[in-house]
mmCIF file of C-alpha atoms and ligand atoms in Angstrom:
data_model
loop_
_atom_site.group_PDB
_atom_site.id
_atom_site.type_symbol
_atom_site.label_atom_id
_atom_site.label_comp_id
_atom_site.label_asym_id
_atom_site.label_seq_id
_atom_site.Cartn_x
_atom_site.Cartn_y
_atom_site.Cartn_z
ATOM 1 C CA UNK A 1 -29.706 12.361 3.140
ATOM 2 C CA UNK A 2 -27.604 10.718 0.463
ATOM 3 C CA UNK A 3 -25.344 11.757 -2.387
ATOM 4 C CA UNK A 4 -24.400 9.860 -5.517
ATOM 5 C CA UNK A 5 -21.057 8.358 -6.430
ATOM 6 C CA UNK A 6 -19.725 6.312 -9.305
ATOM 7 C CA UNK A 7 -18.100 3.224 -7.876
ATOM 8 C CA UNK A 8 -16.394 0.009 -9.007
ATOM 9 C CA UNK A 9 -18.247 -2.830 -7.278
ATOM 10 C CA UNK A 10 -16.980 -6.397 -6.902
ATOM 11 C CA UNK A 11 -20.006 -8.713 -6.797
ATOM 12 C CA UNK A 12 -18.190 -12.025 -7.369
ATOM 13 C CA UNK A 13 -14.560 -13.100 -7.167
ATOM 14 C CA UNK A 14 -12.742 -13.613 -10.469
ATOM 15 C CA UNK A 15 -15.385 -11.470 -12.202
ATOM 16 C CA UNK A 16 -14.900 -7.966 -13.626
ATOM 17 C CA UNK A 17 -15.771 -5.054 -11.364
ATOM 18 C CA UNK A 18 -19.062 -3.369 -12.234
ATOM 19 C CA UNK A 19 -18.751 0.399 -12.667
ATOM 20 C CA UNK A 20 -22.061 1.938 -11.599
ATOM 21 C CA UNK A 21 -23.765 4.714 -9.700
ATOM 22 C CA UNK A 22 -24.347 4.043 -6.010
ATOM 23 C CA UNK A 23 -25.814 5.993 -3.109
ATOM 24 C CA UNK A 24 -23.505 7.397 -0.433
ATOM 25 C CA UNK A 25 -25.104 8.030 2.940
ATOM 26 C CA UNK A 26 -24.199 11.079 5.003
ATOM 27 C CA UNK A 27 -21.214 10.717 7.336
ATOM 28 C CA UNK A 28 -22.184 9.795 10.893
ATOM 29 C CA UNK A 29 -20.523 11.104 14.046
ATOM 30 C CA UNK A 30 -16.718 11.166 13.718
ATOM 31 C CA UNK A 31 -16.929 10.271 10.015
ATOM 32 C CA UNK A 32 -16.027 12.283 6.937
ATOM 33 C CA UNK A 33 -17.178 12.189 3.330
ATOM 34 C CA UNK A 34 -14.316 12.591 0.869
ATOM 35 C CA UNK A 35 -14.517 13.427 -2.815
ATOM 36 C CA UNK A 36 -11.629 11.417 -4.264
ATOM 37 C CA UNK A 37 -9.290 12.817 -6.866
ATOM 38 C CA UNK A 38 -7.208 9.669 -7.402
ATOM 39 C CA UNK A 39 -6.613 6.112 -6.216
ATOM 40 C CA UNK A 40 -3.583 3.947 -7.016
ATOM 41 C CA UNK A 41 -4.055 0.403 -8.298
ATOM 42 C CA UNK A 42 -2.607 -1.999 -5.737
ATOM 43 C CA UNK A 43 -2.019 -5.732 -5.430
ATOM 44 C CA UNK A 44 -4.042 -5.955 -2.214
ATOM 45 C CA UNK A 45 -7.196 -5.062 -4.158
ATOM 46 C CA UNK A 46 -6.281 -7.713 -6.701
ATOM 47 C CA UNK A 47 -5.970 -10.322 -3.930
ATOM 48 C CA UNK A 48 -9.640 -9.721 -3.115
ATOM 49 C CA UNK A 49 -10.702 -9.920 -6.765
ATOM 50 C CA UNK A 50 -8.864 -13.214 -7.278
ATOM 51 C CA UNK A 51 -10.181 -14.641 -3.998
ATOM 52 C CA UNK A 52 -6.696 -15.029 -2.480
ATOM 53 C CA UNK A 53 -7.836 -12.733 0.287
ATOM 54 C CA UNK A 54 -11.434 -13.670 1.216
ATOM 55 C CA UNK A 55 -13.726 -10.682 1.821
ATOM 56 C CA UNK A 56 -17.492 -10.163 2.206
ATOM 57 C CA UNK A 57 -19.161 -9.123 -1.060
ATOM 58 C CA UNK A 58 -20.313 -6.955 -2.703
ATOM 59 C CA UNK A 59 -17.470 -4.573 -1.914
ATOM 60 C CA UNK A 60 -16.151 -1.257 -3.185
ATOM 61 C CA UNK A 61 -12.360 -1.757 -3.258
ATOM 62 C CA UNK A 62 -9.553 0.805 -3.297
ATOM 63 C CA UNK A 63 -7.344 1.798 -0.369
ATOM 64 C CA UNK A 64 -4.684 4.130 -1.821
ATOM 65 C CA UNK A 65 -6.619 7.356 -2.254
ATOM 66 C CA UNK A 66 -6.282 11.114 -2.037
ATOM 67 C CA UNK A 67 -9.006 13.719 -2.254
ATOM 68 C CA UNK A 68 -10.829 16.645 -0.692
ATOM 69 C CA UNK A 69 -13.098 16.576 2.356
ATOM 70 C CA UNK A 70 -16.619 17.412 1.187
ATOM 71 C CA UNK A 71 -18.706 16.918 4.325
ATOM 72 C CA UNK A 72 -18.019 16.151 7.985
ATOM 73 C CA UNK A 73 -20.143 14.380 10.575
ATOM 74 C CA UNK A 74 -20.889 15.502 14.112
ATOM 75 C CA UNK A 75 -17.924 15.880 16.414
ATOM 76 C CA UNK A 76 -15.230 15.822 13.717
ATOM 77 C CA UNK A 77 -12.368 18.024 14.864
ATOM 78 C CA UNK A 78 -9.220 16.967 13.033
ATOM 79 C CA UNK A 79 -10.291 17.940 9.479
ATOM 80 C CA UNK A 80 -12.665 20.446 7.900
ATOM 81 C CA UNK A 81 -14.477 20.773 4.583
ATOM 82 C CA UNK A 82 -11.994 21.580 1.813
ATOM 83 C CA UNK A 83 -8.994 19.947 3.467
ATOM 84 C CA UNK A 84 -6.839 17.746 1.258
ATOM 85 C CA UNK A 85 -6.372 14.263 2.669
ATOM 86 C CA UNK A 86 -4.749 10.909 2.022
ATOM 87 C CA UNK A 87 -6.595 7.787 3.060
ATOM 88 C CA UNK A 88 -5.137 5.775 5.921
ATOM 89 C CA UNK A 89 -6.163 2.156 5.416
ATOM 90 C CA UNK A 90 -5.043 1.587 8.965
ATOM 91 C CA UNK A 91 -6.743 4.170 11.182
ATOM 92 C CA UNK A 92 -5.066 5.487 14.305
ATOM 93 C CA UNK A 93 -7.289 6.346 17.272
ATOM 94 C CA UNK A 94 -4.505 7.872 19.354
ATOM 95 C CA UNK A 95 -5.896 6.330 22.539
ATOM 96 C CA UNK A 96 -5.338 2.565 22.525
ATOM 97 C CA UNK A 97 -2.302 0.790 23.934
ATOM 98 C CA UNK A 98 -0.762 0.439 20.476
ATOM 99 C CA UNK A 99 -1.141 4.118 19.608
ATOM 100 C CA UNK A 100 0.032 5.283 23.036
ATOM 101 C CA UNK A 101 2.879 2.771 22.905
ATOM 102 C CA UNK A 102 4.191 4.273 19.668
ATOM 103 C CA UNK A 103 2.857 1.665 17.232
ATOM 104 C CA UNK A 104 -0.164 3.395 15.658
ATOM 105 C CA UNK A 105 -0.091 1.145 12.572
ATOM 106 C CA UNK A 106 -1.253 -1.642 14.915
ATOM 107 C CA UNK A 107 -4.164 0.458 16.317
ATOM 108 C CA UNK A 108 -6.958 -1.387 18.139
ATOM 109 C CA UNK A 109 -9.460 -0.083 15.568
ATOM 110 C CA UNK A 110 -8.127 -2.870 13.333
ATOM 111 C CA UNK A 111 -9.990 -5.357 15.543
ATOM 112 C CA UNK A 112 -13.466 -4.277 14.387
ATOM 113 C CA UNK A 113 -14.667 -5.324 10.904
ATOM 114 C CA UNK A 114 -12.950 -3.120 8.342
ATOM 115 C CA UNK A 115 -15.794 -3.429 5.821
ATOM 116 C CA UNK A 116 -18.213 -1.322 7.884
ATOM 117 C CA UNK A 117 -18.057 1.904 9.811
ATOM 118 C CA UNK A 118 -17.610 1.537 13.584
ATOM 119 C CA UNK A 119 -21.399 1.260 14.133
ATOM 120 C CA UNK A 120 -21.353 -1.960 12.108
ATOM 121 C CA UNK A 121 -23.151 -0.581 9.038
ATOM 122 C CA UNK A 122 -22.014 0.562 5.569
ATOM 123 C CA UNK A 123 -22.416 4.021 4.000
ATOM 124 C CA UNK A 124 -22.848 2.686 0.438
ATOM 125 C CA UNK A 125 -26.199 1.542 -0.893
ATOM 126 C CA UNK A 126 -27.373 0.149 -4.221
ATOM 127 C CA UNK A 127 -31.007 -0.762 -4.886
ATOM 128 C CA UNK A 128 -31.696 -0.638 -1.163
ATOM 129 C CA UNK A 129 -28.867 -3.062 -0.353
ATOM 130 C CA UNK A 130 -25.670 -2.145 1.527
ATOM 131 C CA UNK A 131 -22.263 -2.497 -0.130
ATOM 132 C CA UNK A 132 -19.173 -3.321 1.912
ATOM 133 C CA UNK A 133 -16.315 -0.893 2.296
ATOM 134 C CA UNK A 134 -12.710 -2.024 1.826
ATOM 135 C CA UNK A 135 -10.394 -1.247 4.738
ATOM 136 C CA UNK A 136 -12.791 1.611 5.519
ATOM 137 C CA UNK A 137 -11.433 3.496 2.483
ATOM 138 C CA UNK A 138 -13.081 2.384 -0.815
ATOM 139 C CA UNK A 139 -11.219 4.756 -3.088
ATOM 140 C CA UNK A 140 -12.545 3.196 -6.312
ATOM 141 C CA UNK A 141 -15.514 5.501 -5.981
ATOM 142 C CA UNK A 142 -15.844 9.179 -6.676
ATOM 143 C CA UNK A 143 -16.926 9.647 -3.049
ATOM 144 C CA UNK A 144 -16.833 7.566 0.099
ATOM 145 C CA UNK A 145 -17.268 7.912 3.843
ATOM 146 C CA UNK A 146 -14.297 7.212 6.148
ATOM 147 C CA UNK A 147 -13.616 7.272 9.842
ATOM 148 C CA UNK A 148 -12.173 10.574 10.999
ATOM 149 C CA UNK A 149 -9.231 8.465 12.233
ATOM 150 C CA UNK A 150 -8.796 7.104 8.698
ATOM 151 C CA UNK A 151 -7.911 10.340 6.905
ATOM 152 C CA UNK A 152 -4.557 12.119 7.039
ATOM 153 C CA UNK A 153 -4.515 15.846 6.227
ATOM 154 C CA UNK A 154 -1.812 16.815 3.726
ATOM 155 C CA UNK A 155 -0.469 20.072 2.298
ATOM 156 C CA UNK A 156 -2.661 21.699 -0.339
ATOM 157 C CA UNK A 157 0.025 22.305 -2.929
ATOM 158 C CA UNK A 158 0.777 18.584 -3.384
ATOM 159 C CA UNK A 159 -0.797 17.095 -6.549
ATOM 160 C CA UNK A 160 -3.405 14.585 -5.373
ATOM 161 C CA UNK A 161 -2.938 12.271 -8.365
ATOM 162 C CA UNK A 162 0.543 11.388 -7.125
ATOM 163 C CA UNK A 163 0.042 12.031 -3.396
ATOM 164 C CA UNK A 164 -2.447 9.131 -3.352
ATOM 165 C CA UNK A 165 0.439 6.690 -3.861
ATOM 166 C CA UNK A 166 1.830 7.530 -0.432
ATOM 167 C CA UNK A 167 -1.425 6.207 1.112
ATOM 168 C CA UNK A 168 -0.270 2.636 0.551
ATOM 169 C CA UNK A 169 2.533 1.578 -1.780
ATOM 170 C CA UNK A 170 5.014 4.360 -1.090
ATOM 171 C CA UNK A 171 4.820 4.212 2.700
ATOM 172 C CA UNK A 172 4.535 0.411 2.685
ATOM 173 C CA UNK A 173 7.793 0.252 0.714
ATOM 174 C CA UNK A 174 9.779 3.074 2.269
ATOM 175 C CA UNK A 175 8.593 2.740 5.869
ATOM 176 C CA UNK A 176 10.256 -0.636 6.563
ATOM 177 C CA UNK A 177 13.646 0.845 5.644
ATOM 178 C CA UNK A 178 13.201 3.965 7.754
ATOM 179 C CA UNK A 179 11.108 2.695 10.677
ATOM 180 C CA UNK A 180 11.667 -1.034 11.023
ATOM 181 C CA UNK A 181 15.164 -1.815 9.797
ATOM 182 C CA UNK A 182 16.402 1.728 10.483
ATOM 183 C CA UNK A 183 18.982 1.147 7.747
ATOM 184 C CA UNK A 184 22.147 3.145 8.560
ATOM 185 C CA UNK A 185 24.420 4.860 6.025
ATOM 186 C CA UNK A 186 26.802 2.416 4.368
ATOM 187 C CA UNK A 187 24.609 -0.646 4.893
ATOM 188 C CA UNK A 188 24.186 -3.437 2.362
ATOM 189 C CA UNK A 189 20.590 -4.074 1.340
ATOM 190 C CA UNK A 190 18.793 -6.575 -0.900
ATOM 191 C CA UNK A 191 15.276 -5.982 -2.211
ATOM 192 C CA UNK A 192 13.341 -8.978 -3.530
ATOM 193 C CA UNK A 193 10.605 -7.705 -5.852
ATOM 194 C CA UNK A 194 10.895 -4.447 -7.774
ATOM 195 C CA UNK A 195 7.306 -3.469 -8.542
ATOM 196 C CA UNK A 196 5.468 -0.375 -7.359
ATOM 197 C CA UNK A 197 6.208 -1.081 -3.682
ATOM 198 C CA UNK A 198 9.742 -2.489 -3.977
ATOM 199 C CA UNK A 199 10.874 0.563 -5.937
ATOM 200 C CA UNK A 200 10.064 2.578 -2.831
ATOM 201 C CA UNK A 201 12.105 0.249 -0.654
ATOM 202 C CA UNK A 202 15.013 0.802 -3.051
ATOM 203 C CA UNK A 203 14.423 4.541 -3.162
ATOM 204 C CA UNK A 204 14.309 4.806 0.639
ATOM 205 C CA UNK A 205 17.492 2.727 0.989
ATOM 206 C CA UNK A 206 19.176 5.177 -1.343
ATOM 207 C CA UNK A 207 17.766 8.126 0.617
ATOM 208 C CA UNK A 208 19.211 6.916 3.930
ATOM 209 C CA UNK A 209 22.599 6.232 2.372
ATOM 210 C CA UNK A 210 22.807 2.456 1.936
ATOM 211 C CA UNK A 211 26.049 1.590 0.119
ATOM 212 C CA UNK A 212 25.007 -1.497 -1.856
ATOM 213 C CA UNK A 213 21.389 -1.856 -2.914
ATOM 214 C CA UNK A 214 20.885 -5.179 -4.661
ATOM 215 C CA UNK A 215 17.640 -5.492 -6.634
ATOM 216 C CA UNK A 216 16.254 -8.987 -7.274
ATOM 217 C CA UNK A 217 13.439 -9.753 -9.708
ATOM 218 C CA UNK A 218 12.553 -12.150 -12.524
ATOM 219 C CA UNK A 219 11.564 -9.471 -15.048
ATOM 220 C CA UNK A 220 14.294 -7.515 -16.854
ATOM 221 C CA UNK A 221 11.973 -4.523 -17.094
ATOM 222 C CA UNK A 222 11.624 -4.334 -13.319
ATOM 223 C CA UNK A 223 15.370 -4.594 -12.821
ATOM 224 C CA UNK A 224 15.778 -1.593 -15.106
ATOM 225 C CA UNK A 225 13.261 0.357 -13.058
ATOM 226 C CA UNK A 226 15.150 -0.663 -9.917
ATOM 227 C CA UNK A 227 18.329 0.929 -11.220
ATOM 228 C CA UNK A 228 16.456 4.127 -12.084
ATOM 229 C CA UNK A 229 15.280 4.256 -8.464
ATOM 230 C CA UNK A 230 18.730 3.775 -6.966
ATOM 231 C CA UNK A 231 19.688 0.094 -7.022
ATOM 232 C CA UNK A 232 23.440 -0.397 -7.401
ATOM 233 C CA UNK A 233 23.228 -4.051 -8.504
ATOM 234 C CA UNK A 234 20.609 -6.159 -10.292
ATOM 235 C CA UNK A 235 20.076 -9.916 -9.957
ATOM 236 C CA UNK A 236 17.820 -11.740 -12.404
ATOM 237 C CA UNK A 237 16.396 -14.593 -10.325
ATOM 238 C CA UNK A 238 15.050 -16.285 -13.470
ATOM 239 C CA UNK A 239 18.648 -16.921 -14.581
ATOM 240 C CA UNK A 240 20.686 -17.387 -11.426
ATOM 241 C CA UNK A 241 20.242 -18.405 -7.806
ATOM 242 C CA UNK A 242 19.478 -15.101 -6.109
ATOM 243 C CA UNK A 243 20.724 -16.166 -2.672
ATOM 244 C CA UNK A 244 24.263 -17.061 -3.705
ATOM 245 C CA UNK A 245 24.440 -14.108 -6.090
ATOM 246 C CA UNK A 246 23.314 -11.623 -3.407
ATOM 247 C CA UNK A 247 25.786 -13.133 -0.934
ATOM 248 C CA UNK A 248 28.597 -12.818 -3.474
ATOM 249 C CA UNK A 249 27.812 -9.178 -4.276
ATOM 250 C CA UNK A 250 27.416 -8.241 -0.612
ATOM 251 C CA UNK A 251 30.532 -10.060 0.600
ATOM 252 C CA UNK A 252 30.891 -10.942 4.287
ATOM 253 C CA UNK A 253 28.371 -13.753 4.123
ATOM 254 C CA UNK A 254 25.349 -11.774 2.988
ATOM 255 C CA UNK A 255 23.499 -8.504 3.299
ATOM 256 C CA UNK A 256 22.772 -6.542 6.470
ATOM 257 C CA UNK A 257 19.111 -6.176 5.508
ATOM 258 C CA UNK A 258 16.885 -8.048 3.055
ATOM 259 C CA UNK A 259 13.408 -6.800 2.175
ATOM 260 C CA UNK A 260 10.873 -9.180 0.682
ATOM 261 C CA UNK A 261 8.345 -7.311 -1.458
ATOM 262 C CA UNK A 262 6.691 -10.147 -3.370
ATOM 263 C CA UNK A 263 4.687 -12.185 -0.882
ATOM 264 C CA UNK A 264 5.600 -15.821 -1.541
ATOM 265 C CA UNK A 265 7.125 -18.577 0.563
ATOM 266 C CA UNK A 266 10.102 -18.868 -1.744
ATOM 267 C CA UNK A 267 11.050 -15.199 -1.790
ATOM 268 C CA UNK A 268 10.635 -14.795 1.980
ATOM 269 C CA UNK A 269 12.925 -17.790 2.549
ATOM 270 C CA UNK A 270 15.420 -16.415 0.022
ATOM 271 C CA UNK A 271 15.423 -13.062 1.793
ATOM 272 C CA UNK A 272 16.302 -14.686 5.127
ATOM 273 C CA UNK A 273 18.980 -16.874 3.541
ATOM 274 C CA UNK A 274 20.633 -13.904 1.832
ATOM 275 C CA UNK A 275 21.402 -12.159 5.153
ATOM 276 C CA UNK A 276 24.628 -12.723 7.075
ATOM 277 C CA UNK A 277 24.658 -13.876 10.719
ATOM 278 C CA UNK A 278 22.879 -11.233 12.784
ATOM 279 C CA UNK A 279 21.178 -9.777 9.716
ATOM 280 C CA UNK A 280 17.545 -8.799 9.365
ATOM 281 C CA UNK A 281 14.897 -9.841 6.842
ATOM 282 C CA UNK A 282 11.739 -7.744 6.617
ATOM 283 C CA UNK A 283 8.515 -9.023 5.050
ATOM 284 C CA UNK A 284 6.787 -6.259 3.082
ATOM 285 C CA UNK A 285 4.875 -8.263 0.452
ATOM 286 C CA UNK A 286 1.373 -9.528 1.187
ATOM 287 C CA UNK A 287 1.197 -13.317 0.804
ATOM 288 C CA UNK A 288 -1.998 -15.141 -0.186
ATOM 289 C CA UNK A 289 -3.888 -16.571 2.810
ATOM 290 C CA UNK A 290 -2.492 -19.995 3.789
ATOM 291 C CA UNK A 291 1.148 -19.295 2.888
ATOM 292 C CA UNK A 292 3.640 -21.024 5.246
ATOM 293 C CA UNK A 293 7.426 -20.881 5.601
ATOM 294 C CA UNK A 294 10.028 -23.607 5.928
ATOM 295 C CA UNK A 295 13.306 -22.437 7.461
ATOM 296 C CA UNK A 296 16.060 -24.073 9.496
ATOM 297 C CA UNK A 297 15.789 -22.696 13.076
ATOM 298 C CA UNK A 298 19.600 -22.622 13.206
ATOM 299 C CA UNK A 299 19.365 -19.482 11.061
ATOM 300 C CA UNK A 300 17.856 -17.748 14.074
ATOM 301 C CA UNK A 301 20.358 -19.148 16.549
ATOM 302 C CA UNK A 302 22.780 -17.150 14.409
ATOM 303 C CA UNK A 303 20.846 -14.102 15.601
ATOM 304 C CA UNK A 304 19.047 -13.313 12.380
ATOM 305 C CA UNK A 305 15.777 -11.425 12.699
ATOM 306 C CA UNK A 306 12.708 -12.080 10.565
ATOM 307 C CA UNK A 307 10.111 -9.376 10.947
ATOM 308 C CA UNK A 308 7.556 -7.376 8.984
ATOM 309 C CA UNK A 309 5.602 -4.142 8.974
ATOM 310 C CA UNK A 310 2.078 -2.831 8.682
ATOM 311 C CA UNK A 311 1.694 0.348 6.617
ATOM 312 C CA UNK A 312 5.369 1.199 6.960
ATOM 313 C CA UNK A 313 5.647 0.297 10.627
ATOM 314 C CA UNK A 314 5.971 3.867 11.840
ATOM 315 C CA UNK A 315 3.536 6.698 12.470
ATOM 316 C CA UNK A 316 1.219 7.018 9.503
ATOM 317 C CA UNK A 317 -0.126 10.447 10.453
ATOM 318 C CA UNK A 318 3.352 11.964 10.267
ATOM 319 C CA UNK A 319 5.059 9.587 7.827
ATOM 320 C CA UNK A 320 2.616 10.356 4.981
ATOM 321 C CA UNK A 321 3.117 14.153 5.148
ATOM 322 C CA UNK A 322 6.879 13.614 5.625
ATOM 323 C CA UNK A 323 7.197 11.647 2.364
ATOM 324 C CA UNK A 324 5.054 14.220 0.548
ATOM 325 C CA UNK A 325 7.371 16.960 1.840
ATOM 326 C CA UNK A 326 10.398 15.071 0.505
ATOM 327 C CA UNK A 327 8.652 14.720 -2.866
ATOM 328 C CA UNK A 328 7.730 18.423 -2.987
ATOM 329 C CA UNK A 329 11.349 19.203 -2.150
ATOM 330 C CA UNK A 330 12.564 17.154 -5.135
ATOM 331 C CA UNK A 331 14.189 14.469 -2.993
ATOM 332 C CA UNK A 332 11.711 11.640 -3.467
ATOM 333 C CA UNK A 333 10.383 10.303 -6.778
ATOM 334 C CA UNK A 334 6.618 9.938 -6.985
ATOM 335 C CA UNK A 335 5.714 11.023 -10.529
ATOM 336 C CA UNK A 336 8.158 8.455 -11.917
ATOM 337 C CA UNK A 337 6.169 5.700 -10.185
ATOM 338 C CA UNK A 338 3.096 6.367 -12.305
ATOM 339 C CA UNK A 339 3.183 4.440 -15.562
ATOM 340 C CA UNK A 340 -0.476 4.985 -16.459
ATOM 341 C CA UNK A 341 -3.319 7.307 -15.498
ATOM 342 C CA UNK A 342 -6.722 5.811 -16.254
ATOM 343 C CA UNK A 343 -10.377 6.684 -15.682
ATOM 344 C CA UNK A 344 -12.446 4.493 -13.350
ATOM 345 C CA UNK A 345 -14.167 2.917 -16.366
ATOM 346 C CA UNK A 346 -10.812 1.288 -17.246
ATOM 347 C CA UNK A 347 -10.124 -0.160 -13.806
ATOM 348 C CA UNK A 348 -10.518 -3.773 -14.962
ATOM 349 C CA UNK A 349 -7.887 -3.112 -17.631
ATOM 350 C CA UNK A 350 -5.637 -1.544 -14.987
ATOM 351 C CA UNK A 351 -5.723 -4.814 -13.015
ATOM 352 C CA UNK A 352 -4.788 -6.758 -16.164
ATOM 353 C CA UNK A 353 -1.746 -4.506 -16.599
ATOM 354 C CA UNK A 354 -0.801 -5.024 -12.938
ATOM 355 C CA UNK A 355 -1.017 -8.800 -13.265
ATOM 356 C CA UNK A 356 1.167 -8.741 -16.362
ATOM 357 C CA UNK A 357 3.856 -6.733 -14.550
ATOM 358 C CA UNK A 358 3.483 -4.009 -17.181
ATOM 359 C CA UNK A 359 3.274 -1.068 -14.818
ATOM 360 C CA UNK A 360 5.043 0.406 -11.832
ATOM 361 C CA UNK A 361 1.783 1.879 -10.652
ATOM 362 C CA UNK A 362 -1.441 2.787 -12.434
ATOM 363 C CA UNK A 363 -3.532 5.540 -10.952
ATOM 364 C CA UNK A 364 -7.266 5.925 -11.371
ATOM 365 C CA UNK A 365 -7.943 9.643 -11.741
ATOM 366 C CA UNK A 366 -11.369 11.236 -11.308
ATOM 367 C CA UNK A 367 -12.090 14.400 -13.302
HETATM 368 CU CU1 CU B 401 -2.141 -1.318 -1.130
#
């Protein structure tokens, strides 16, 4: 049996996505079919379109989705038809050494190809040919099949068109502050890159009580957004050296924690250099394949830490509902992250806006 979906298909890098009807096969054992309500437009999808992040084609992208379970395969126990879910682009099996050891964002399921289901085949078909999934989510389609371990049930009263953002950008930005750096009240923090993800790093730093939150970007517009989301200081790196400026604002030789939310050699190095001895720099941004760093090892003899996170570096199955609870309670901004809501037919335009730095987040909404 199959159902239909409208999907955005990438056939060739650097070419527009083709919006077309595709077949969706029934979910197999321990798989679920989700009818998506919304999917946020993220840089990681763009990396595939531009070829910076090589991926088998054709592929249905999208990995920041929220929707309603429409059908379940044999043996599915953790969700039922009608449940509201966020996608989890990193599944958690609950059984491997990573999951048992408390690091479910590193789950062993990541080791099998993420463009197929676990049996090594896709659930999308067009003209008799299979289409690849993206991170086993593929939210740029009205429907897709996911692993049971790749959906996170959420409360029903949360609006799906904003809840979808938590499925990638929000948790990716906030999680490093809460889970990795464990920023304490009164800390000094710098955030390099104030787009849709960095604004969540800033917002989370504010939430946990950081004293100085120094936003760094090259676009004045993004520095304004940063202040709306809780930054106490703004540094325009197109006009001044961000490292010396951050150090001067922080005092004491630099910040306690620096978060890099751009994904370039330069900004990662700047983040490390802006910390004081013993400080921590956390990589959040996704760098193009092949990026390398150049840093003086003496920085690490001074007990600095350079680390990073996957999907917030905590427990995705509880972190996603936790952030949605904070939003529903009025303590976390999600609606303010959405600059534009667009239909799937305007997805190519949404990527243009993202590349131009025009939006915090665009969301593709299905009616
Ligand atoms: Cu993403």
